[in-house]
Coordinates of C-alpha atoms in Angstrom, one line a residue:
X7 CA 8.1 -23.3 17.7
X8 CA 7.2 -19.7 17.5
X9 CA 6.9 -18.0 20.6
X10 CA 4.5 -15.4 21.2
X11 CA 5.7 -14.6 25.2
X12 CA 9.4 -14.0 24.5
X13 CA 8.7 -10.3 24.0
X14 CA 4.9 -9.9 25.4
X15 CA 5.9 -11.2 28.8
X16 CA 9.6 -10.5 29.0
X17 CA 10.5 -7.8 27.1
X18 CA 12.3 -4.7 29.8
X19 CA 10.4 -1.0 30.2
X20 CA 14.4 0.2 28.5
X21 CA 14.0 -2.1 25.4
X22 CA 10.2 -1.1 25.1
X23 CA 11.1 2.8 25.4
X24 CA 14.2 2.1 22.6
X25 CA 11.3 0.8 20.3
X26 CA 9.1 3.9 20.9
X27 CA 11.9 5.9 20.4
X28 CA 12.8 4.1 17.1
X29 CA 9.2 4.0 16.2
X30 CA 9.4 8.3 16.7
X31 CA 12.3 8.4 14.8
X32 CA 10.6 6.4 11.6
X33 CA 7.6 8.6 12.2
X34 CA 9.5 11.8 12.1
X35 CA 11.8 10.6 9.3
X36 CA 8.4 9.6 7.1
X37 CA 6.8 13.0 7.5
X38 CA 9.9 14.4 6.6
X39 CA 10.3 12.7 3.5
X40 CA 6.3 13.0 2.6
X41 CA 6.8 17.1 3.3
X42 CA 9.5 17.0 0.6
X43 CA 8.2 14.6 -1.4
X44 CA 4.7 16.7 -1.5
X45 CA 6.7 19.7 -2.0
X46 CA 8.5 18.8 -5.2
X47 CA 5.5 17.1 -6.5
X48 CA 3.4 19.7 -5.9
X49 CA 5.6 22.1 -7.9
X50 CA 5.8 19.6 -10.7
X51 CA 2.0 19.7 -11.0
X52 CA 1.6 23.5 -10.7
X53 CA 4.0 23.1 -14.0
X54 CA 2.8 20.5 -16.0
X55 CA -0.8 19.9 -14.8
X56 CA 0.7 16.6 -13.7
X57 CA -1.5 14.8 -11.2
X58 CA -0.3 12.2 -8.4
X59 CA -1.4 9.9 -5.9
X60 CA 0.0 9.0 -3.0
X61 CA -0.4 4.7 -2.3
X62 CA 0.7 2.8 0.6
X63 CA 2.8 -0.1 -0.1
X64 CA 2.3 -3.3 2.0
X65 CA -0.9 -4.1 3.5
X66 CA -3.4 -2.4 5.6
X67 CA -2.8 0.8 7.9
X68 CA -2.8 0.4 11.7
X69 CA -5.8 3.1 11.8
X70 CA -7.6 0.7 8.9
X71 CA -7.4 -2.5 11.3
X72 CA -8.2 0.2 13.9
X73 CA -11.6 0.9 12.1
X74 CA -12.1 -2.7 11.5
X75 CA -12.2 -3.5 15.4
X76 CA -15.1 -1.3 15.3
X77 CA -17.3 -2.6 12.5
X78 CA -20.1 -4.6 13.4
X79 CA -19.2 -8.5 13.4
X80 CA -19.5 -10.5 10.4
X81 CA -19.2 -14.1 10.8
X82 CA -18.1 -16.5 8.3
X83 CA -20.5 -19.2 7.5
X84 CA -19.7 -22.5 9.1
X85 CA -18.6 -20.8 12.6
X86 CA -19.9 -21.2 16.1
X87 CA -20.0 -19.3 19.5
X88 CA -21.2 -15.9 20.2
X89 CA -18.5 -13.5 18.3
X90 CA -18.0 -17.1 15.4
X91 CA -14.9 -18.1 16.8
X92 CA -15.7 -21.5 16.8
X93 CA -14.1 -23.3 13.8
X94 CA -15.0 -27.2 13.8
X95 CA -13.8 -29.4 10.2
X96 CA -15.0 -33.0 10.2
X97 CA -17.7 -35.1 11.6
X98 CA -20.1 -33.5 14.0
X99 CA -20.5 -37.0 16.2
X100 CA -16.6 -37.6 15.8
X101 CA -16.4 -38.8 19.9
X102 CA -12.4 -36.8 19.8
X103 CA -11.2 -33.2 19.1
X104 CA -8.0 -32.5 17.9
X105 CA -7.2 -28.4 18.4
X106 CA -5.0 -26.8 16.7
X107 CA -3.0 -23.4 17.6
X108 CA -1.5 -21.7 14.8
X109 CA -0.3 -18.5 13.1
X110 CA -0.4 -17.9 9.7
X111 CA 3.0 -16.6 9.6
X112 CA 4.7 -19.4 11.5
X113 CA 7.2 -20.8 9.6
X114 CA 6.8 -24.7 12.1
X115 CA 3.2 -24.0 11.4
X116 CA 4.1 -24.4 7.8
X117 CA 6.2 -27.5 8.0
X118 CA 3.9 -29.0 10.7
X119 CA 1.3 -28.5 7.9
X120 CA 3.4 -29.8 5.0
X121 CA 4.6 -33.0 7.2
X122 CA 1.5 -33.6 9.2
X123 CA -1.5 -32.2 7.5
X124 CA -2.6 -35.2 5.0
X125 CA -2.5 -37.2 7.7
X126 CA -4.4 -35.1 9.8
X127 CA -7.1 -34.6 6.7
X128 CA -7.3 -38.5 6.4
X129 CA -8.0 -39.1 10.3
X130 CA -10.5 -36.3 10.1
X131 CA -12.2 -37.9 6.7
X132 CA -12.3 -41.3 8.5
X133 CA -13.5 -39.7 11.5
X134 CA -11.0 -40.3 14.3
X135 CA -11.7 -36.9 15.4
X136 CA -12.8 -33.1 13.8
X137 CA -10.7 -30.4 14.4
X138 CA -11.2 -27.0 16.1
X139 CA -9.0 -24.4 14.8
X140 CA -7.2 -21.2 16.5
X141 CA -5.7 -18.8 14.9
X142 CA -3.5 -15.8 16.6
X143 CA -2.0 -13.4 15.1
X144 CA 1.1 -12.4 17.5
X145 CA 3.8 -12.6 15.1
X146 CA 2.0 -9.5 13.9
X147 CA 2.9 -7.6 16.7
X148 CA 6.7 -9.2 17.4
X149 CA 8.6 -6.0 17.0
X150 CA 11.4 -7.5 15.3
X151 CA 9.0 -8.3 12.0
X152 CA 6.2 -6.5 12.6
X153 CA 3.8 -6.1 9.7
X154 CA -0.3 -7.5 9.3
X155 CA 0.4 -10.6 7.4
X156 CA -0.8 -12.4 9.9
X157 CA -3.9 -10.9 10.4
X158 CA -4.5 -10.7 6.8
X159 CA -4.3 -14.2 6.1
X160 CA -6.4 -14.9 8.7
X161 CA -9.6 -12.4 7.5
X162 CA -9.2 -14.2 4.3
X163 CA -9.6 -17.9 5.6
X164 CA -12.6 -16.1 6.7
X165 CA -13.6 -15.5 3.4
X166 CA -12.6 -19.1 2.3
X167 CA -14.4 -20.8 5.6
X168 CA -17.9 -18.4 4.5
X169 CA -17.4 -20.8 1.0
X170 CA -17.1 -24.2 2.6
X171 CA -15.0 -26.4 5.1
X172 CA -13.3 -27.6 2.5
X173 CA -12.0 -24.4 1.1
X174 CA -10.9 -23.7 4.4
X175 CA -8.5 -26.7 5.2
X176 CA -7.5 -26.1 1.3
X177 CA -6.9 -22.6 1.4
X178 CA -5.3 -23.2 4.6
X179 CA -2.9 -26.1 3.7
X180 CA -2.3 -23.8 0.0
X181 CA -1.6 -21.1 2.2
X182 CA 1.5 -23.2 4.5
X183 CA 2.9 -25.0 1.3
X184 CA 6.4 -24.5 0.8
X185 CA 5.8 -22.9 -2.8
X186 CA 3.7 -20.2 -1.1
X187 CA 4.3 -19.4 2.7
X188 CA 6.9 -16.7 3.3
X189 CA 9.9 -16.7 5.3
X190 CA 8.7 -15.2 9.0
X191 CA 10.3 -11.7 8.1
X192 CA 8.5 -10.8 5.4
X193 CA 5.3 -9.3 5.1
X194 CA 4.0 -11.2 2.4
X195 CA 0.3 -12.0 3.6
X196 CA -0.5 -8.1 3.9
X197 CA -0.8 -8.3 0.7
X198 CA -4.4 -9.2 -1.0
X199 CA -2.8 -9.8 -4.3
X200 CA -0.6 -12.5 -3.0
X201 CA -3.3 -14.1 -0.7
X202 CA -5.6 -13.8 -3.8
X203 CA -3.2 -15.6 -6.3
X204 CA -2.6 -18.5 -4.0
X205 CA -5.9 -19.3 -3.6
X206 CA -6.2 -19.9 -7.5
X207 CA -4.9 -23.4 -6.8
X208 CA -8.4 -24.4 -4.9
X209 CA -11.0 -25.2 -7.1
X210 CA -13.5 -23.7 -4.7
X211 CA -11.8 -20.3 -4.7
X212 CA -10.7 -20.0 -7.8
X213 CA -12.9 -17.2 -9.9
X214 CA -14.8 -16.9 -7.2
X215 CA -16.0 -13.8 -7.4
X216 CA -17.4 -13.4 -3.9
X217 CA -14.9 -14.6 -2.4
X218 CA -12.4 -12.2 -3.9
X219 CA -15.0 -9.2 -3.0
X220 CA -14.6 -10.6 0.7
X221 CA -10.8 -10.4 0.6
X222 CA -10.6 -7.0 -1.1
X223 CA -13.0 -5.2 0.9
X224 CA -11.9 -7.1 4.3
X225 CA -15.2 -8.5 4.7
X226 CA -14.0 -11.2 8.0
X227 CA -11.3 -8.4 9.3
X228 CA -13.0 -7.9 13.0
X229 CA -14.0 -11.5 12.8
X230 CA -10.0 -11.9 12.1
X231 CA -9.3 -10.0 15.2
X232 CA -12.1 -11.9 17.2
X233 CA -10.2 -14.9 16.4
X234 CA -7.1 -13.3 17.8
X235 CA -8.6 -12.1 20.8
X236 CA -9.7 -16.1 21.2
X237 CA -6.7 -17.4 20.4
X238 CA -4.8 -14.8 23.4
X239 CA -7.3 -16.3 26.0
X240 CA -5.9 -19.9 26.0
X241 CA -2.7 -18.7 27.8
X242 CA -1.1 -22.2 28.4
X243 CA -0.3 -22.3 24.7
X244 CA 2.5 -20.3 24.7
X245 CA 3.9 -20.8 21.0
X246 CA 2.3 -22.3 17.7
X247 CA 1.9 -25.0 16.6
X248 CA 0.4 -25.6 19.5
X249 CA -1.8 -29.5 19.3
X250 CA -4.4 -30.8 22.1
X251 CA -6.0 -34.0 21.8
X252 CA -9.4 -34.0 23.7
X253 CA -7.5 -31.1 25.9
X254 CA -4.1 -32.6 26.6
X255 CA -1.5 -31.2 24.5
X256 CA 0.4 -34.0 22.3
X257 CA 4.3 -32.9 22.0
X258 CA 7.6 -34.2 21.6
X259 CA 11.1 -32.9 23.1
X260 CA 13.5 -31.0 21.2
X261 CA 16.5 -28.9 21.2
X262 CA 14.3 -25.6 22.3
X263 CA 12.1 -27.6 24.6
X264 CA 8.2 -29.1 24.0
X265 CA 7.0 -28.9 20.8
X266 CA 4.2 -29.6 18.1
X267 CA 5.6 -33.3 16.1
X268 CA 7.0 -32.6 13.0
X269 CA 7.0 -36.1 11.5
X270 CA 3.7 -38.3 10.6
X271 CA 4.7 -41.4 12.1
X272 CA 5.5 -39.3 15.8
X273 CA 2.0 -37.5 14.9
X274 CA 0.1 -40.9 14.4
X275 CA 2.2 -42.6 17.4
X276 CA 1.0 -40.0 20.3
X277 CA -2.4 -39.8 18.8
X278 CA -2.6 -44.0 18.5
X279 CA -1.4 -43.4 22.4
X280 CA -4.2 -41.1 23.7
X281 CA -6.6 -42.9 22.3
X282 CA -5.8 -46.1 23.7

């Protein structure tokens, strides 16, 4: 389970100062090398007419997700609530709701989903219960990994949720698949490119032209950080994946304490249980 308290909550004023410091000392090293960098290219240009650019790597800037936070709102179609933050798949009169916590960059979100979610998509078809999804994006600010993957990922299952519903649970079980989800360390969802290539393999996204726009120009990026802002207010879920059926949270012990079940059968056992 990945925890999003173990540094929020805990972390000590000397390890938080180390990071600033460290954070500085990357600062100070970058201008550094950009100074020299510009220097020498600069001299190259003056003597061949050669022109540069200068492109960031990665994904979005902190000041770009800064400027997002004060766009005005767009929400995806097929959302709910005052700021959209309401995301519903399955039967409207389906009497059960099944809630889901996650983070795109959890890595037990993306075995939970590649155990768990047919299963999951079958009960919801056959209407057992729909399911209201919430998405965080802490892992994103874990200073051990760091990065805007999370956040990323999230403004384009935006995109995919202003398609359809079922681009949404597509994108989002294409998106945890074992082919496609990286390890937690890397940054691989700050990247459109990646999150535009994986969502060739749904038929709803694929060539979809508005779609892509939407990922490209960050259409659902403050309705990204909505969702995170949501997700941040339920503050008994302390780690993703994170399940409640009809508000009680279905779990299993395990080695690191509570967590989300990892098999089908355990899934379908504490479900079959609540219901009774």
């Amino acid at each position: 389970m990945s925890k999003r308290n173990n540094w929020e909550n805990k972390q000590s004023a000397r390890d938080r100062l180390r990071a600033e410091r460290e954070k500085q000392a990357k600062r100070d090293k970058t201008r550094r090398q950009l100074l020299v960098g510009g220097a020498i290219v600069g001299v190259l240009a003056i003597a061949g007419g050669v022109g540069y650019a200068v492109t960031q790597s990665g994904g979005k800037s902190d000041s770009a997700w800064s400027a997002a936070a004060k766009k005005t709102l767009v929400k995806p179609a097929n959302t709910a609530g005052d700021n959209g933050t309401e995301v519903v798949v399955g039967k409207k009169d389906a009497k059960h709701t099944l809630e889901v916590f996650q983070d795109m960059r959890c890595p037990i979100c993306s075995v939970f989903e590649q155990n768990v979610g047919d299963t999951i998509n079958k009960d919801v078809k056959d209407g057992k219960y729909k399911v209201s999804y919430h998405i965080g994006t802490f892992l994103d600010r874990n200073p051990q990994i760091r990065g805007d993957g999370s956040k990323n990922a999230l403004s384009a299952l935006g995109a995919a949720l202003n398609v359809s519903t079922e681009a949404f649970s597509a994108y989002n079980k294409a998106l945890y698949s074992k082919a496609n989800h990286p390890e937690e360390t890397k940054d691989d969802f700050a990247k459109d490119d990646v999150l535009l290539k994986v969502a060739q393999e749904v038929p709803a996204l694929k060539g979809n032209a508005a779609f892509e726009k939407d990922v490209k120009e960050g259409t659902f990026d403050k309705w990204a950080l909505e969702m995170s802002d949501s997700f941040d207010g339920h503050k008994d879920v302390t780690g993703t994946p994170t399940l409640k059926l009809d508000g009680k949270k279905l779990s299993v012990k395990t080695a690191y304490g509570e967590g989300a079940p990892n098999t089908a059968d355990k899934f379908s056992e504490l479900v079959a249980a609540q219901l009774k």
